[in-house]
Short mmCIF file of C-alpha atoms in Angstrom, two decimals:
data_model
loop_
_atom_site.label_atom_id
_atom_site.label_comp_id
_atom_site.label_asym_id
_atom_site.label_seq_id
_atom_site.Cartn_x
_atom_site.Cartn_y
_atom_site.Cartn_z
CA GLY A 1 -22.32 8.70 -19.46
CA VAL A 2 -20.76 7.03 -22.51
CA PRO A 3 -23.10 4.58 -24.27
CA GLU A 4 -21.98 1.00 -23.68
CA GLU A 5 -21.91 0.18 -27.40
CA ARG A 6 -19.17 2.80 -27.86
CA VAL A 7 -16.85 1.08 -25.36
CA ALA A 8 -14.49 -1.73 -26.43
CA VAL A 9 -12.35 -3.61 -23.91
CA VAL A 10 -9.08 -5.18 -25.03
CA TYR A 11 -7.33 -7.04 -22.21
CA GLY A 12 -3.58 -7.10 -21.81
CA GLY A 13 -1.54 -10.29 -21.90
CA VAL A 14 0.59 -12.47 -19.64
CA ASP A 15 4.11 -13.13 -20.84
CA PRO A 16 4.54 -16.87 -21.58
CA ALA A 17 7.66 -16.82 -19.38
CA PHE A 18 5.27 -17.00 -16.43
CA ARG A 19 4.65 -20.74 -16.06
CA PRO A 20 4.90 -23.58 -13.54
CA LEU A 21 8.50 -24.74 -13.21
CA ASP A 22 9.21 -28.44 -13.59
CA ASP A 23 12.53 -27.91 -11.82
CA ARG A 24 11.55 -26.94 -8.27
CA ALA A 25 15.23 -26.76 -7.35
CA ALA A 26 15.55 -23.44 -9.21
CA ALA A 27 12.79 -21.82 -7.12
CA GLU A 28 14.31 -23.25 -3.94
CA ALA A 29 17.78 -21.97 -4.83
CA PHE A 30 16.33 -18.51 -5.50
CA ARG A 31 14.46 -18.55 -2.18
CA ARG A 32 17.62 -19.42 -0.27
CA ARG A 33 19.68 -16.86 -2.19
CA LYS A 34 17.21 -14.12 -1.23
CA GLY A 35 17.08 -15.35 2.37
CA LEU A 36 13.32 -15.89 2.14
CA PRO A 37 11.38 -18.12 4.55
CA GLU A 38 10.54 -21.66 3.52
CA ARG A 39 6.77 -21.02 3.62
CA PHE A 40 5.39 -17.64 2.64
CA VAL A 41 2.48 -15.62 1.32
CA LEU A 42 3.50 -13.29 -1.51
CA SER A 43 2.26 -9.94 -2.75
CA VAL A 44 3.77 -7.84 -5.54
CA LEU A 45 2.81 -4.23 -4.93
CA SER A 46 3.90 -0.64 -5.29
CA LEU A 47 3.62 1.68 -2.29
CA SER A 48 0.62 3.54 -3.77
CA PRO A 49 -2.18 3.99 -1.17
CA ARG A 50 -4.65 2.19 -3.45
CA LYS A 51 -2.55 -0.98 -3.16
CA ASN A 52 -3.68 -1.28 0.49
CA ILE A 53 -0.43 -2.47 2.07
CA PRO A 54 -1.54 -1.33 5.57
CA GLY A 55 -4.69 -3.44 5.26
CA LEU A 56 -2.67 -6.46 4.14
CA LEU A 57 -0.33 -6.06 7.11
CA ARG A 58 -3.24 -5.82 9.55
CA ALA A 59 -4.92 -8.87 7.98
CA PHE A 60 -1.68 -10.84 8.11
CA ALA A 61 -1.26 -9.94 11.78
CA ILE A 62 -4.73 -11.43 12.45
CA PHE A 63 -3.79 -14.50 10.40
CA ALA A 64 -0.48 -14.91 12.26
CA ARG A 65 -2.20 -14.72 15.67
CA SER A 66 -5.17 -16.97 14.96
CA SER A 67 -4.33 -19.54 12.29
CA GLY A 68 -1.44 -21.46 13.82
CA LEU A 69 0.06 -21.71 10.33
CA PRO A 70 3.80 -21.03 9.72
CA GLN A 71 3.71 -18.76 6.66
CA HIS A 72 5.55 -15.45 6.57
CA LEU A 73 4.51 -12.46 4.44
CA VAL A 74 6.76 -11.30 1.58
CA ILE A 75 6.01 -8.12 -0.37
CA ALA A 76 8.07 -7.45 -3.50
CA GLY A 77 8.23 -4.03 -5.11
CA LYS A 78 10.35 -0.92 -5.39
CA SER A 79 11.56 -0.58 -1.84
CA TYR A 80 12.01 3.20 -1.61
CA GLY A 81 9.70 4.36 1.14
CA ALA A 82 9.47 0.85 2.61
CA ASP A 83 10.24 2.21 6.09
CA GLY A 84 6.53 2.88 6.57
CA PRO A 85 5.39 -0.75 6.08
CA LEU A 86 8.34 -2.00 8.13
CA ARG A 87 7.33 0.28 11.03
CA GLU A 88 3.70 -0.81 10.68
CA ALA A 89 4.72 -4.47 10.76
CA ALA A 90 6.76 -3.86 13.91
CA GLY A 91 3.81 -2.07 15.53
CA LEU A 92 1.55 -5.02 14.70
CA GLY A 93 4.02 -7.50 16.21
CA ILE A 94 4.80 -9.27 12.92
CA ALA A 95 8.23 -7.80 12.12
CA GLY A 96 9.77 -11.26 12.45
CA ARG A 97 7.36 -12.68 9.86
CA PHE A 98 7.49 -9.88 7.29
CA ARG A 99 9.96 -9.20 4.48
CA PHE A 100 9.93 -6.33 1.97
CA ILE A 101 12.25 -7.12 -0.94
CA ASP A 102 13.26 -4.78 -3.72
CA TYR A 103 11.97 -4.81 -7.28
CA VAL A 104 12.66 -8.15 -8.97
CA ARG A 105 13.13 -8.76 -12.68
CA ASP A 106 10.61 -10.92 -14.56
CA GLU A 107 12.91 -13.94 -14.65
CA GLU A 108 13.20 -13.80 -10.84
CA LEU A 109 9.51 -13.03 -10.43
CA VAL A 110 8.70 -16.37 -12.07
CA LEU A 111 10.79 -18.09 -9.38
CA LEU A 112 9.11 -16.06 -6.65
CA TYR A 113 5.59 -17.01 -7.79
CA ASN A 114 6.63 -20.66 -8.01
CA ALA A 115 8.09 -20.62 -4.50
CA ALA A 116 5.08 -18.98 -2.79
CA ASP A 117 2.26 -20.86 -1.03
CA LEU A 118 -0.27 -18.14 -1.92
CA PHE A 119 -0.43 -14.83 -3.79
CA VAL A 120 -2.51 -12.06 -2.20
CA PHE A 121 -3.63 -8.89 -4.01
CA PRO A 122 -5.43 -6.47 -1.62
CA SER A 123 -5.89 -3.41 -3.88
CA PHE A 124 -8.84 -1.08 -3.44
CA TYR A 125 -8.83 -0.46 -7.19
CA GLU A 126 -7.20 -1.98 -10.27
CA GLY A 127 -7.77 -1.17 -13.93
CA PHE A 128 -6.52 -4.65 -14.91
CA GLY A 129 -4.43 -6.51 -12.32
CA LEU A 130 -1.50 -8.25 -14.00
CA PRO A 131 0.39 -9.72 -10.97
CA PRO A 132 -2.41 -12.09 -9.86
CA LEU A 133 -2.73 -13.36 -13.44
CA GLU A 134 1.03 -13.96 -13.54
CA ALA A 135 0.75 -15.87 -10.26
CA LEU A 136 -2.08 -18.03 -11.65
CA ALA A 137 0.00 -18.71 -14.76
CA CYS A 138 2.74 -20.06 -12.47
CA GLY A 139 0.31 -22.37 -10.67
CA CYS A 140 0.20 -20.27 -7.49
CA PRO A 141 -3.20 -19.95 -5.74
CA VAL A 142 -4.57 -16.40 -5.56
CA ALA A 143 -6.63 -14.47 -3.01
CA ALA A 144 -7.71 -11.06 -4.32
CA ALA A 145 -9.80 -8.05 -3.43
CA ARG A 146 -13.39 -8.04 -4.57
CA ALA A 147 -12.79 -4.64 -6.16
CA GLY A 148 -12.19 -2.86 -9.45
CA SER A 149 -11.51 -5.13 -12.40
CA LEU A 150 -10.16 -8.06 -10.37
CA PRO A 151 -13.28 -10.29 -10.28
CA GLU A 152 -13.79 -9.62 -14.01
CA VAL A 153 -10.23 -10.58 -14.88
CA LEU A 154 -9.66 -13.47 -12.47
CA GLY A 155 -13.12 -15.06 -12.68
CA ASP A 156 -13.59 -18.19 -10.59
CA SER A 157 -9.84 -18.82 -10.37
CA ALA A 158 -9.32 -16.75 -7.22
CA ARG A 159 -10.77 -16.46 -3.72
CA TYR A 160 -12.12 -12.99 -2.93
CA PHE A 161 -12.38 -10.69 0.08
CA ASP A 162 -13.51 -7.15 0.86
CA PRO A 163 -10.27 -5.11 0.86
CA ALA A 164 -11.66 -2.89 3.63
CA ASP A 165 -12.38 -5.87 5.92
CA ASP A 166 -9.14 -7.02 7.58
CA ALA A 167 -10.80 -9.99 9.29
CA GLU A 168 -12.32 -11.27 6.04
CA MET A 169 -8.97 -10.88 4.28
CA ALA A 170 -7.24 -12.85 7.06
CA ASP A 171 -9.87 -15.59 6.91
CA THR A 172 -9.58 -15.82 3.11
CA ILE A 173 -5.79 -16.12 3.35
CA GLU A 174 -6.11 -18.92 5.90
CA ARG A 175 -8.74 -20.83 3.91
CA ALA A 176 -6.73 -20.50 0.70
CA ILE A 177 -3.56 -21.82 2.35
CA ARG A 178 -5.38 -24.74 3.97
CA ALA A 179 -6.96 -25.61 0.61
CA GLY A 180 -3.53 -25.57 -1.03
CA ALA A 181 -2.78 -25.73 -4.74
CA GLY A 182 -5.07 -28.66 -5.55
CA GLY A 183 -4.88 -30.13 -9.05
CA ALA A 184 -8.27 -28.89 -10.29
CA ALA A 185 -7.87 -25.38 -8.85
CA ARG A 186 -4.31 -25.14 -10.14
CA SER A 187 -5.34 -26.23 -13.63
CA ARG A 188 -8.26 -23.78 -13.61
CA GLY A 189 -5.93 -20.89 -12.71
CA ILE A 190 -3.36 -21.80 -15.36
CA ALA A 191 -6.13 -22.08 -17.97
CA ARG A 192 -7.59 -18.71 -16.94
CA ALA A 193 -4.23 -16.96 -17.29
CA ALA A 194 -3.61 -18.68 -20.64
CA GLY A 195 -6.58 -16.80 -22.10
CA PHE A 196 -4.77 -13.47 -21.71
CA THR A 197 -2.18 -13.25 -24.50
CA TRP A 198 -0.61 -10.35 -26.39
CA GLU A 199 -1.50 -12.14 -29.64
CA ARG A 200 -5.16 -11.98 -28.66
CA ALA A 201 -4.78 -8.33 -27.60
CA ALA A 202 -3.21 -7.47 -30.96
CA ALA A 203 -5.90 -9.30 -32.93
CA GLU A 204 -8.72 -7.61 -30.99
CA THR A 205 -7.09 -4.20 -31.41
CA MET A 206 -6.79 -4.75 -35.18
CA ASP A 207 -10.42 -5.87 -35.30
CA LEU A 208 -11.45 -2.71 -33.47
CA TYR A 209 -9.48 -0.50 -35.88
CA GLU A 210 -11.03 -2.25 -38.88
CA ARG A 211 -14.56 -1.80 -37.51
CA LEU A 212 -13.93 1.88 -36.81
CA LEU A 213 -12.47 2.49 -40.26
#
């Protein structure tokens, strides 16, 4: 019920450390050190129900059965309570193609985004959605839920799916992988992420304060 003219939106920023790496050997060395598969789909998620990990696992199981593609699924996040997703993956028959790795620091997260074939963000709700922007900044293609703020933030730089539709999510994952990180799409994603800076956030916050005062 708040009038629209009384609402100001100031977006957060993406740390400039998130970027495409010229030295692919660093990402490869990190992948091997972590024991990660050569080809994988990545998601960076907490275990909150709104992050929709069960839906992602079900969608990946459909993808694994029907696509004929070799990718594994890697979820990075704080691993306490990860027994649930691991049991779900086993029940879906994808235990051999699923890895849950513990929280990774930003400098390692850059390597992880650069090593992934695709970043998937299946949340039912997000107030902003920083991880898919970080992935775009690293040149990684993104498939995201058509929910919350994600279409507003990611624009035409991501492929979208209904987070409650496992089959649509699986199909979107497959289509995104087959499309790959083409030059135009990659450049569009990097440019989209480049528009979200802390300098811009600071300037817009100062402008808001000045208008209010």
